[in-house]
Every structure is written in structure tokens, then in C-alpha cells.
PDB file of C-alpha atoms and ligand atoms in Angstrom:
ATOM      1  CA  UNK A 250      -6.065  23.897   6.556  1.00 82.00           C
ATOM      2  CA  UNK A 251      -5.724  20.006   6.280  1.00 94.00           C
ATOM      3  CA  UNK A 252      -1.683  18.512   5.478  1.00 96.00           C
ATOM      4  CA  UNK A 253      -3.112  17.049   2.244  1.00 94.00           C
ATOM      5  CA  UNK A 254      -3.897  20.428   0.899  1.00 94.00           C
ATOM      6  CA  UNK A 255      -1.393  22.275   2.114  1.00 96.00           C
ATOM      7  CA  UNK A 256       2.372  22.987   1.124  1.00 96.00           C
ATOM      8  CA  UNK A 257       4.677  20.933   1.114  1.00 97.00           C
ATOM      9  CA  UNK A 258       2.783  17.767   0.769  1.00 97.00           C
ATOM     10  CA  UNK A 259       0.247  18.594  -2.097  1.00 97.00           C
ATOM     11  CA  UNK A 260       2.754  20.179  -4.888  1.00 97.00           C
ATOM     12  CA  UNK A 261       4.731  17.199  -3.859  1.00 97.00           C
ATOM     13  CA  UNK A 262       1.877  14.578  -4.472  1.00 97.00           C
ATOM     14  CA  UNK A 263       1.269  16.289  -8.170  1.00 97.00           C
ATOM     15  CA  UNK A 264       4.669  15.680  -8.746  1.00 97.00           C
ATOM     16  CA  UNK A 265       4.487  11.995  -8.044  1.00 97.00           C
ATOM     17  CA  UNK A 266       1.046  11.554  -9.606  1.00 96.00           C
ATOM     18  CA  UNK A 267       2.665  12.949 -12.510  1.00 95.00           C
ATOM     19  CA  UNK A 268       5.497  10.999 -12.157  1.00 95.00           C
ATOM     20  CA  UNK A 269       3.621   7.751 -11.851  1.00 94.00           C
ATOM     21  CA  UNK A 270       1.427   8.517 -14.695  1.00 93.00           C
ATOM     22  CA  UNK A 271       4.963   8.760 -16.804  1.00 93.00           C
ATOM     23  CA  UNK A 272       6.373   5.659 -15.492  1.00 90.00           C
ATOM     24  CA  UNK A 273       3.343   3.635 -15.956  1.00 89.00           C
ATOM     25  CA  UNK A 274       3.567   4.397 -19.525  1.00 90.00           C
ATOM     26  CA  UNK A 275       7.502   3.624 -19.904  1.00 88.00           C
ATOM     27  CA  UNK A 276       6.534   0.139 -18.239  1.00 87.00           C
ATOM     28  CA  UNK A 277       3.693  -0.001 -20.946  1.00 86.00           C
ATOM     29  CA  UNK A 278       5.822   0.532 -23.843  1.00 88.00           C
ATOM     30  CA  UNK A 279       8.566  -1.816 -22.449  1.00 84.00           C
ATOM     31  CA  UNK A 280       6.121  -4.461 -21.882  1.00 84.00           C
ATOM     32  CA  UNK A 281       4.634  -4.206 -25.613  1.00 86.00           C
ATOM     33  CA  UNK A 282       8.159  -5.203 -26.655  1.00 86.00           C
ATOM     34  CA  UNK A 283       7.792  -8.565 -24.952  1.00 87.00           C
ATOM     35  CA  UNK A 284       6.987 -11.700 -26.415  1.00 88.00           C
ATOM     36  CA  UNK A 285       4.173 -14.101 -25.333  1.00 86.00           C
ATOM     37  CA  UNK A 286       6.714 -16.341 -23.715  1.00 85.00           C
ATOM     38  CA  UNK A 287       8.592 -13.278 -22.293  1.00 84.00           C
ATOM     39  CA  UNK A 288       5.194 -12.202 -20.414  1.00 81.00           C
ATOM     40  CA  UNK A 289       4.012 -15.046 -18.933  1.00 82.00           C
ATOM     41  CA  UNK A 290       7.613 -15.561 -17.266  1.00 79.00           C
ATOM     42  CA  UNK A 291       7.194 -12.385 -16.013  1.00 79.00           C
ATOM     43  CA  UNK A 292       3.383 -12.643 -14.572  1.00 76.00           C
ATOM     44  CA  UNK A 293       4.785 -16.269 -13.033  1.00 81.00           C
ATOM     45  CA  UNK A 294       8.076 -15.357 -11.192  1.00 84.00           C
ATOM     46  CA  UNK A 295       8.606 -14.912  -7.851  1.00 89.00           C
ATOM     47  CA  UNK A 296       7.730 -11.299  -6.622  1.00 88.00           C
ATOM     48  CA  UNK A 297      11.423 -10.133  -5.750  1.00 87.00           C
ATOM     49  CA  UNK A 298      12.541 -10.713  -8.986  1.00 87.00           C
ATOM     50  CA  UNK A 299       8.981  -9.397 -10.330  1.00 87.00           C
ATOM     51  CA  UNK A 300       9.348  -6.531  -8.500  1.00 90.00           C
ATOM     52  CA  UNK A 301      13.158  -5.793  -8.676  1.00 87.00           C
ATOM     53  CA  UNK A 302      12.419  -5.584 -12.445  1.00 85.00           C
ATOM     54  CA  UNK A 303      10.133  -2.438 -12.115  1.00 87.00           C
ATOM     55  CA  UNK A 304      11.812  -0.913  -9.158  1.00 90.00           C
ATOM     56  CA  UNK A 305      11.898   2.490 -11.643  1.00 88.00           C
ATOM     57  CA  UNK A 306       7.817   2.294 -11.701  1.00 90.00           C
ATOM     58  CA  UNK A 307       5.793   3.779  -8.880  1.00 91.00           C
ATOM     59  CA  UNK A 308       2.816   1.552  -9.616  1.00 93.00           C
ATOM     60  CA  UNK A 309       0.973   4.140  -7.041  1.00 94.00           C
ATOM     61  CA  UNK A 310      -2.999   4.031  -6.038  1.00 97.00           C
ATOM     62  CA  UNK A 311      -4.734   6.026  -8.145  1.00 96.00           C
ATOM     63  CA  UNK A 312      -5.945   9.568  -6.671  1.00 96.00           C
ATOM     64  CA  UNK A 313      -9.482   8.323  -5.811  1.00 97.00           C
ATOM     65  CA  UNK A 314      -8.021   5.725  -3.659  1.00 98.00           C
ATOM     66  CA  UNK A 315      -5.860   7.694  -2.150  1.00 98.00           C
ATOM     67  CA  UNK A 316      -8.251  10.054  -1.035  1.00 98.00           C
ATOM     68  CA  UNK A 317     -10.501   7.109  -0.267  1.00 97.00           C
ATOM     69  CA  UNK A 318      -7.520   6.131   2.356  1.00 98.00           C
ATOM     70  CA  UNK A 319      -6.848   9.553   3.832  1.00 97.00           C
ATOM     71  CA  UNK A 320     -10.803   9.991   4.494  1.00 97.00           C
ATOM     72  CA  UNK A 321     -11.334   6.662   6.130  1.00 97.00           C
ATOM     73  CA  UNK A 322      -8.092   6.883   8.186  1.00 97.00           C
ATOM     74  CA  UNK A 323      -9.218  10.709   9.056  1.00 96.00           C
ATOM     75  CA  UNK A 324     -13.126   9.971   9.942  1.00 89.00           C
ATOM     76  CA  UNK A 325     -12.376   7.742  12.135  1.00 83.00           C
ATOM     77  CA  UNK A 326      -9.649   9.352  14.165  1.00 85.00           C
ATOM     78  CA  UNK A 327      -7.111   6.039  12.907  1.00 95.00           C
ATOM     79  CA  UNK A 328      -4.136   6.610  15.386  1.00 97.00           C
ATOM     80  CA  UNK A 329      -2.353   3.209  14.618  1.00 98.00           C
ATOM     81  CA  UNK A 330      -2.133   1.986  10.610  1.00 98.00           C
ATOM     82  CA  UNK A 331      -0.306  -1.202   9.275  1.00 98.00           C
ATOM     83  CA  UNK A 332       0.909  -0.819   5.309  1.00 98.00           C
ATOM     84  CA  UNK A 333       1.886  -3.509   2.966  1.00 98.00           C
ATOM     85  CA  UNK A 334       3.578  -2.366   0.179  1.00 98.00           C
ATOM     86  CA  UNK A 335       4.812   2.007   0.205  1.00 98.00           C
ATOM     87  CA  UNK A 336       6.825   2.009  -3.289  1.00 97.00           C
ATOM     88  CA  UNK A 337       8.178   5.634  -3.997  1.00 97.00           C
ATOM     89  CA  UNK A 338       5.050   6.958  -0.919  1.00 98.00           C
ATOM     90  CA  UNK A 339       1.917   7.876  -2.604  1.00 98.00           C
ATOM     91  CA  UNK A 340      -0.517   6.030  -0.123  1.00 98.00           C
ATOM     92  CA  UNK A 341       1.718   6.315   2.509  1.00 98.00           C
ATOM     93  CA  UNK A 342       1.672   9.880   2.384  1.00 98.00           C
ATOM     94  CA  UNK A 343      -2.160  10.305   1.983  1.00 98.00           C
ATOM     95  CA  UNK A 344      -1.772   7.906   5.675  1.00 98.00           C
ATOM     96  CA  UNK A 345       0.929   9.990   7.089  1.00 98.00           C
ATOM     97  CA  UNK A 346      -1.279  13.187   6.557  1.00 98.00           C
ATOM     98  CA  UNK A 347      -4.342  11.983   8.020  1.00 98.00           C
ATOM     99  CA  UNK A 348      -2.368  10.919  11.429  1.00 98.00           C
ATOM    100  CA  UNK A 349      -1.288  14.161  11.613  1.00 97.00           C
ATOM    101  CA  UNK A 350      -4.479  15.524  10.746  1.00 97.00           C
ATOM    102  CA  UNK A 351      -5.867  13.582  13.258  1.00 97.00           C
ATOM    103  CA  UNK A 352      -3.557  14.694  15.781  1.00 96.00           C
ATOM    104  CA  UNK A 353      -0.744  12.006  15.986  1.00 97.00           C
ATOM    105  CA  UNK A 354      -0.295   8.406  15.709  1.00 98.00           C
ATOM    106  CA  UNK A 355       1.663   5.722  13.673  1.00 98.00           C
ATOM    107  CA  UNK A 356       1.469   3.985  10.219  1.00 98.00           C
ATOM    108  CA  UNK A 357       4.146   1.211   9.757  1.00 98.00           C
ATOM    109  CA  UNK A 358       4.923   0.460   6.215  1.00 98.00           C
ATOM    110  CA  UNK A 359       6.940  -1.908   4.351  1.00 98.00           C
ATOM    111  CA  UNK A 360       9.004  -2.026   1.313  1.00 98.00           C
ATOM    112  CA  UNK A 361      11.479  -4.440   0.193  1.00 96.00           C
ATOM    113  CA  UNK A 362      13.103  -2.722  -2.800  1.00 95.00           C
ATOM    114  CA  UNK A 363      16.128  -0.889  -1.184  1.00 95.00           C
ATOM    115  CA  UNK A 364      16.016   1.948  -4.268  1.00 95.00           C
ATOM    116  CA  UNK A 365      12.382   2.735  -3.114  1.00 97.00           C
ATOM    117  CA  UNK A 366      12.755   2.386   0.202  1.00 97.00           C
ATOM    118  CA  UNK A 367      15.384   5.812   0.150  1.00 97.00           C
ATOM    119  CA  UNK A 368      12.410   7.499  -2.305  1.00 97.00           C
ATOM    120  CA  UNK A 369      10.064   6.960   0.339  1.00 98.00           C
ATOM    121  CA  UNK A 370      11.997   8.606   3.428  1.00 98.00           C
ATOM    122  CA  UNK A 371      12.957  11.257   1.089  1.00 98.00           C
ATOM    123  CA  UNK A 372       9.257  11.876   0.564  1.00 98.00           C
ATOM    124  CA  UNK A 373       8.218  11.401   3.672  1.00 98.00           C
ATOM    125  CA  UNK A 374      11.106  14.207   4.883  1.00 98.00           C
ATOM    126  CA  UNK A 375      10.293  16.504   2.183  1.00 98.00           C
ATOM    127  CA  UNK A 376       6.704  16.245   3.517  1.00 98.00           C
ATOM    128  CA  UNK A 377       7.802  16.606   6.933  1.00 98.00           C
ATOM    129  CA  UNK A 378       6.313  13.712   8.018  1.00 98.00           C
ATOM    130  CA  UNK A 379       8.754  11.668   8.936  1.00 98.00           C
ATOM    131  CA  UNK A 380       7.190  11.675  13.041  1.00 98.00           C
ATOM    132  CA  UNK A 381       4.395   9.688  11.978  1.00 98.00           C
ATOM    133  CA  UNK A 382       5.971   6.717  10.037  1.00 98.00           C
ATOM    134  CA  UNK A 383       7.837   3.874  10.708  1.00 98.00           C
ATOM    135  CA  UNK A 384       9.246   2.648   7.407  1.00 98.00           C
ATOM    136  CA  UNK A 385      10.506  -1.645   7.618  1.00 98.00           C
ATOM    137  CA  UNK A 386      12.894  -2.190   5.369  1.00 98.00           C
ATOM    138  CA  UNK A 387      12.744  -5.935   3.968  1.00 97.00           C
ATOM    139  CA  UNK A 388      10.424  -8.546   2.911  1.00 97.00           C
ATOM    140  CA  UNK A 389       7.161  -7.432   4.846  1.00 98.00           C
ATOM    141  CA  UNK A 390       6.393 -11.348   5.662  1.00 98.00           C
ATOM    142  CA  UNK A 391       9.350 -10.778   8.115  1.00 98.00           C
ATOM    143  CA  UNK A 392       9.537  -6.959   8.646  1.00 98.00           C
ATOM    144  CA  UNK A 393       5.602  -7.319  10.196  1.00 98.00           C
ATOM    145  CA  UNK A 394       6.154 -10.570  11.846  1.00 98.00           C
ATOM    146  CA  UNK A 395       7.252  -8.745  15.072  1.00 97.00           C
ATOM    147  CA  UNK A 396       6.383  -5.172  16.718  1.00 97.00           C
ATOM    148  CA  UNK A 397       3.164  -4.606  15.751  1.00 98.00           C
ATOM    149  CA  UNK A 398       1.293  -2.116  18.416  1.00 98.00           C
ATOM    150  CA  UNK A 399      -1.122  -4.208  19.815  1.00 98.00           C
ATOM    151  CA  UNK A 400      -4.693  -2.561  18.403  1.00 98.00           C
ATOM    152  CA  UNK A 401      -3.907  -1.648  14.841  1.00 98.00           C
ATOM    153  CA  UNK A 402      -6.892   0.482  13.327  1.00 98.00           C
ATOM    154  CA  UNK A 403      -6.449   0.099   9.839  1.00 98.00           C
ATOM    155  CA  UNK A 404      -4.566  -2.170   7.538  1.00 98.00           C
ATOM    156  CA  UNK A 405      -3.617  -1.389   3.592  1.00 98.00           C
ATOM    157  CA  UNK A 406      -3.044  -4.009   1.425  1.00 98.00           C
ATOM    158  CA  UNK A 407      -0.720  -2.990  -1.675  1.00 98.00           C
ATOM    159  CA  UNK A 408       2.327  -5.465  -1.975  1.00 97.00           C
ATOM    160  CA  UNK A 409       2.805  -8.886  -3.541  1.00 95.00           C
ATOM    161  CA  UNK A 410      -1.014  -9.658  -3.961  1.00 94.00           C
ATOM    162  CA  UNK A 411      -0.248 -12.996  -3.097  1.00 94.00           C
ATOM    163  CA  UNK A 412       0.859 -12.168  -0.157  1.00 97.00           C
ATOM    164  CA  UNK A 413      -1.988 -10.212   1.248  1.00 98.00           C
ATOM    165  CA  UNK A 414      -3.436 -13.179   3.086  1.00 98.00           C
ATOM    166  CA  UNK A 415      -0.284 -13.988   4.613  1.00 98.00           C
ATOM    167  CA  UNK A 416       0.254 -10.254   5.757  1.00 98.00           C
ATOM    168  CA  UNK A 417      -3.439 -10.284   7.091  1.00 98.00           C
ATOM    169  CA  UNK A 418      -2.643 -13.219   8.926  1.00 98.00           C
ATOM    170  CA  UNK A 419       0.499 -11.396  10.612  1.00 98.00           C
ATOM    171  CA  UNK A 420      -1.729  -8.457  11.698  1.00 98.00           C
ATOM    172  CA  UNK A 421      -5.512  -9.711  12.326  1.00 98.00           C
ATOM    173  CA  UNK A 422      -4.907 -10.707  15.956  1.00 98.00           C
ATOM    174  CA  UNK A 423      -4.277  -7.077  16.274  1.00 98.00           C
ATOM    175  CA  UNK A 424      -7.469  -5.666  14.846  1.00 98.00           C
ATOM    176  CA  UNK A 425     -10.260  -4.317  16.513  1.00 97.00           C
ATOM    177  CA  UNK A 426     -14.264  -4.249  15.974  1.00 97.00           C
ATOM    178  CA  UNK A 427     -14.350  -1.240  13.599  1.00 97.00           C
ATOM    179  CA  UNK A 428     -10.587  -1.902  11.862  1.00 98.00           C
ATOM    180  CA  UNK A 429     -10.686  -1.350   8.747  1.00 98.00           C
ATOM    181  CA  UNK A 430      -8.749  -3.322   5.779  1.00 98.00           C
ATOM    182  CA  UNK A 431      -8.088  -1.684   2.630  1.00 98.00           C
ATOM    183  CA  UNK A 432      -6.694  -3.917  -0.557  1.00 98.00           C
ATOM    184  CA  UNK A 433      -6.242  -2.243  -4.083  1.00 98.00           C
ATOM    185  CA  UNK A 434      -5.580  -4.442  -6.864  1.00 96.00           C
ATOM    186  CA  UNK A 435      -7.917  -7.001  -4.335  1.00 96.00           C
ATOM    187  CA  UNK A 436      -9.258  -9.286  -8.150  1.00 95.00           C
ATOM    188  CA  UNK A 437      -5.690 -10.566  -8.165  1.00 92.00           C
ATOM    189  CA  UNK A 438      -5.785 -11.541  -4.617  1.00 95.00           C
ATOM    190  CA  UNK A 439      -8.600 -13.934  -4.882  1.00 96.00           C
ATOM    191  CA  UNK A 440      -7.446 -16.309  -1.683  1.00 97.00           C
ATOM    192  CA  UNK A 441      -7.520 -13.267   0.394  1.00 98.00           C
ATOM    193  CA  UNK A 442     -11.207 -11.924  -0.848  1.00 97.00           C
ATOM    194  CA  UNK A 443     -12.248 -15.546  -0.671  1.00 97.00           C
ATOM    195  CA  UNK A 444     -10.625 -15.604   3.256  1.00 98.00           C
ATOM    196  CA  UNK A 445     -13.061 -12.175   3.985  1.00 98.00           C
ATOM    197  CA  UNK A 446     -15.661 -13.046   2.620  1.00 97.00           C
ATOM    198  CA  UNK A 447     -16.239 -16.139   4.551  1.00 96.00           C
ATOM    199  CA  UNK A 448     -14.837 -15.911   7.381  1.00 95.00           C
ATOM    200  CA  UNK A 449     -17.646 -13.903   8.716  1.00 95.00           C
ATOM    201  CA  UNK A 450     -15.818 -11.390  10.666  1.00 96.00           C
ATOM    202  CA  UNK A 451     -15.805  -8.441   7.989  1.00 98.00           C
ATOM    203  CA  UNK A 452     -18.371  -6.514   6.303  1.00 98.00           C
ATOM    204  CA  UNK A 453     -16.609  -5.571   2.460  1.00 98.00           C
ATOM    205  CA  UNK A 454     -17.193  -3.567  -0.188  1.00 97.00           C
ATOM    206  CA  UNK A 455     -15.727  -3.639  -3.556  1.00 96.00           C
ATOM    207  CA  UNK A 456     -15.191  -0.426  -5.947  1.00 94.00           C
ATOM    208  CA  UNK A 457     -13.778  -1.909  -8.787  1.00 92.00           C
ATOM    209  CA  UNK A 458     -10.806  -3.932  -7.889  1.00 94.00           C
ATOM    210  CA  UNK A 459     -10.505  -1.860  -4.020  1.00 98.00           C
ATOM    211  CA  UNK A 460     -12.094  -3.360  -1.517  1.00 98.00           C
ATOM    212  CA  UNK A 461     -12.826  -2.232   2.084  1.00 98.00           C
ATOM    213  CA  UNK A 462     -13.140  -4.456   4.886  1.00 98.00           C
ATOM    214  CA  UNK A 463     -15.172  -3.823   8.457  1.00 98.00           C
ATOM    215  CA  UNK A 464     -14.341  -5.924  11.406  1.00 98.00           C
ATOM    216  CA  UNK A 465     -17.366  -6.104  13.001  1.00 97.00           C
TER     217      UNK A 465
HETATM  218  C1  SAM B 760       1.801  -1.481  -6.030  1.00 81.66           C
HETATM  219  S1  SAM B 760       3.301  -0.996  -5.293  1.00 81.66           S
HETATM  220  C2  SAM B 760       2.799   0.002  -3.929  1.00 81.66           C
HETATM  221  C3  SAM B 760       2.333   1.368  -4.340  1.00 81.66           C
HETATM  222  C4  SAM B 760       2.145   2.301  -3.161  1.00 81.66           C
HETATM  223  N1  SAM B 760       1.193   1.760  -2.210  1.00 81.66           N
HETATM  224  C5  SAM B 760       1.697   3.663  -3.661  1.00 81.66           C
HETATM  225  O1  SAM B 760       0.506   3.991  -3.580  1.00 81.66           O
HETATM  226  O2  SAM B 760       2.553   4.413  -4.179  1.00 81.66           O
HETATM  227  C6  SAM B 760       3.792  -2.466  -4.468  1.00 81.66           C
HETATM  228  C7  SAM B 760       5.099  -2.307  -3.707  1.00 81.66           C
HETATM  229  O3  SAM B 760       5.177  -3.360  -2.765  1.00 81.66           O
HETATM  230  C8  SAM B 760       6.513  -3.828  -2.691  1.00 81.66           C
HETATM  231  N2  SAM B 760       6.414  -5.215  -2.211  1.00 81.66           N
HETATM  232  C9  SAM B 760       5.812  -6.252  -2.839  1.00 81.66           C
HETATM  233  N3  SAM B 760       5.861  -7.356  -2.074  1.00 81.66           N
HETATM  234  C10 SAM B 760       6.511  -7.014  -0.933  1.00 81.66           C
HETATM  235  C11 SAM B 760       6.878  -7.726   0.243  1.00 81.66           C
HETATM  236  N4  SAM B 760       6.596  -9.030   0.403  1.00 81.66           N
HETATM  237  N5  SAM B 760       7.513  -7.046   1.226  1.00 81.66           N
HETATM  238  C12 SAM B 760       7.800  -5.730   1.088  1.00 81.66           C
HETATM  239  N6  SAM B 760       7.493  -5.009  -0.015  1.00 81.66           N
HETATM  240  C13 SAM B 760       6.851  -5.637  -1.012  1.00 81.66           C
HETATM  241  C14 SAM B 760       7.044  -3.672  -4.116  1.00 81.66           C
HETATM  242  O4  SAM B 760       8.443  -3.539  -4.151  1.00 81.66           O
HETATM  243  C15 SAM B 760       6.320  -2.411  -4.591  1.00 81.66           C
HETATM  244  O5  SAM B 760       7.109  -1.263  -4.429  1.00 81.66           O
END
């Protein structure tokens, strides 16, 4: 039986699904009570304060991409996995479970938003994971800069989108032929795609706004 499947991690990803689904729809309702003027302060602010505004809203993957990161990470035995961005843990839970499925290894994630940064280790303990991640507290442009294990196998992109390039940029000397780079929300993030696409070193695909990257 496979840790994503199995008690206590999948009754505890339904909860936060659910959970997300709820909060997304709090943080829709709040929004519609915005002005014009209101909104686009919001969309251009700086992402701590962005961020520190929806600290209550899990703004997790969906389920699909999710899965999508526990099957790449598990089919090709990923031992050593770089996160941007773990909010209250969904993808960093889907990670977690395929190290251990894969029989060890270590995903290092980052959060800056103290609140979420307790929901994740509680997660991760109540999923008894806590042996496979290294959670860095902070502003990931720092908390990434330094101790990175020097072949890192797979990299997921979920924080400030535009700060994916700069995160890439702290981790691509460590990635191999055959790393992989996730990025969800990747049409917001258009100096980054535009960075993959032509740098030549990466074959991508896109599913809707995810898109997976190949070192090759
Ligand atoms: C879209 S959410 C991540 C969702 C998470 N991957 C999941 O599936 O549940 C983005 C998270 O990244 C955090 N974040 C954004 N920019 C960051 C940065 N520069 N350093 C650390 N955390 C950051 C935010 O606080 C937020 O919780």
C-alpha cells in the first residue's frame, strides 16, 4: 500500500482539499466586495503584503496536480526535491509521500508566512512525515540561497510567481540531465516560461497553466 493512499495521510488530504475548496470561496466572496481601485492595489503590491493578506487561504494545487507531482517524483525514484512555496502542505505532502514511497530522501520547502509555516509541520507530523522534509522558514529568495544538496532532482515552482525565475536561478546549478521543474500557475510567470523556453536546456510541456520542464 502506497503513503498517499493510506491512513493517516489520505483522510488528512480530503480534509485539506475540502478545506481549500472552502477558503477559496471565502477569498471569492471577499474579493467581490472590492472595488476596481481596491483590486488592482491588490494584484500590484508587493507579495508579502499580497500574501500576508490571504494567509487564512490555502490557495493549494488542485488534485490533478498533485497527483501529477507525486507520480513524477515517484517514477523516477526523486530522492532530493527543492519547493517554492508549501502554504498549509498540500503539494508538499503529495512530495513527502513519494520520498518515502520511494524509499527515503529530502524535499526542502519554503514558506514565508509564519501562520502557515506551523500548519505545515503540523501536517507534515500528523502525516508522519516529518523525516523527509526540511521546512525554511523565511523569504525563499534567502531561505534557498544557501544549503542546497548538490544534485537536486526535481524543483516545484508555487510561490510569488514573480519570483520563480529568481528561485530557478538559486537552484539550476544544482540540476541534473533528467531534473525535472514543475510550475503551477506558470501563465503568470511569463519571464520564467520565456527563460525555459529559450534557453534550450529544457524540454516543457504545458497542461493548462502547469508546466513541466526536462533538463536534458
Ligand atoms: C499558491 S501558495 C502554495 C500552495 C501549496 N503549494 C499547496 O499546494 O498547498 C503560495 C505560497 O507561497 C508563499 N510564498 C510566496 N512567495 C514566497 C517567497 N518569496 N518565499 C517564501 N514563501 C513564499 C505564500 O505565502 C503562499 O503560502
Amino acid at each position: 500500500m502506497n503513503t498517499l493512499s493510506s491512513t493517516p495521510l489520505a483522510p488528512l488530504l480530503d480534509q485539506l482539499f475540502a478545506d481549500s475548496d472552502s477558503s477559496k470561496s471565502a477569498l471569492m466572496q471577499r474579493m467581490s466586495h472590492l472595488t476596481e481601485d481596491e483590486k488592482q492595489k491588490l494584484r500590484t503590491s508587493d507579495p508579502f503584503t499580497l500574501y500576508s493578506l490571504v494567509k487564512d487561504v490555502h490557495l493549494a494545487v488542485s488534485r490533478a496536480t498533485a497527483n501529477l507531482l507525486y507520480i513524477l517524483a515517484r517514477n523516477h525514484g526523486m530522492k532530493s526535491i527543492v519547493e517554492f512555496g508549501a502554504s498549509f502542505g498540500v503539494s508538499t505532502l503529495h512530495l513527502a509521500a513519494a520520498l518515502k514511497d520511494n524509499g527515503g530522501g529530502v524535499l526542502i520547502t519554503s514558506e514565508f508566512e509564519p501562520s502557515k509555516v506551523a500548519r505545515v509541520r503540523a501536517n507534515i507530523e500528523q502525516a508522519n512525515l516529518s523525516t523527509y522534509v526540511d521546512i525554511r522558514e523565511g523569504d525563499a529568495l534567502h531561505t534557498l540561497a544557501t544549503d542546497l544538496p548538490d544534485t537536486v532532482d526535481m524543483l516545484f515552482l508555487d510561490g510569488a510567481k514573480q519570483h520563480y525565475k529568481p528561485v530557478l536561478s538559486l537552484v539550476e546549478s544544482r540540476l541534473r540531465e533528467g531534473s525535472i521543474i514543475v510550475a503551477d500557475n506558470v501563465n503568470d510567470a511569463p519571464d520564467f516560461a520565456d527563460y525555459i523556453h529559450k534557453s534550450g536546456r529544457f524540454v516543457s510541456a504545458r497542461f493548462d497553466d502547469v508546466e513541466v520542464s526536462l533538463l536534458v
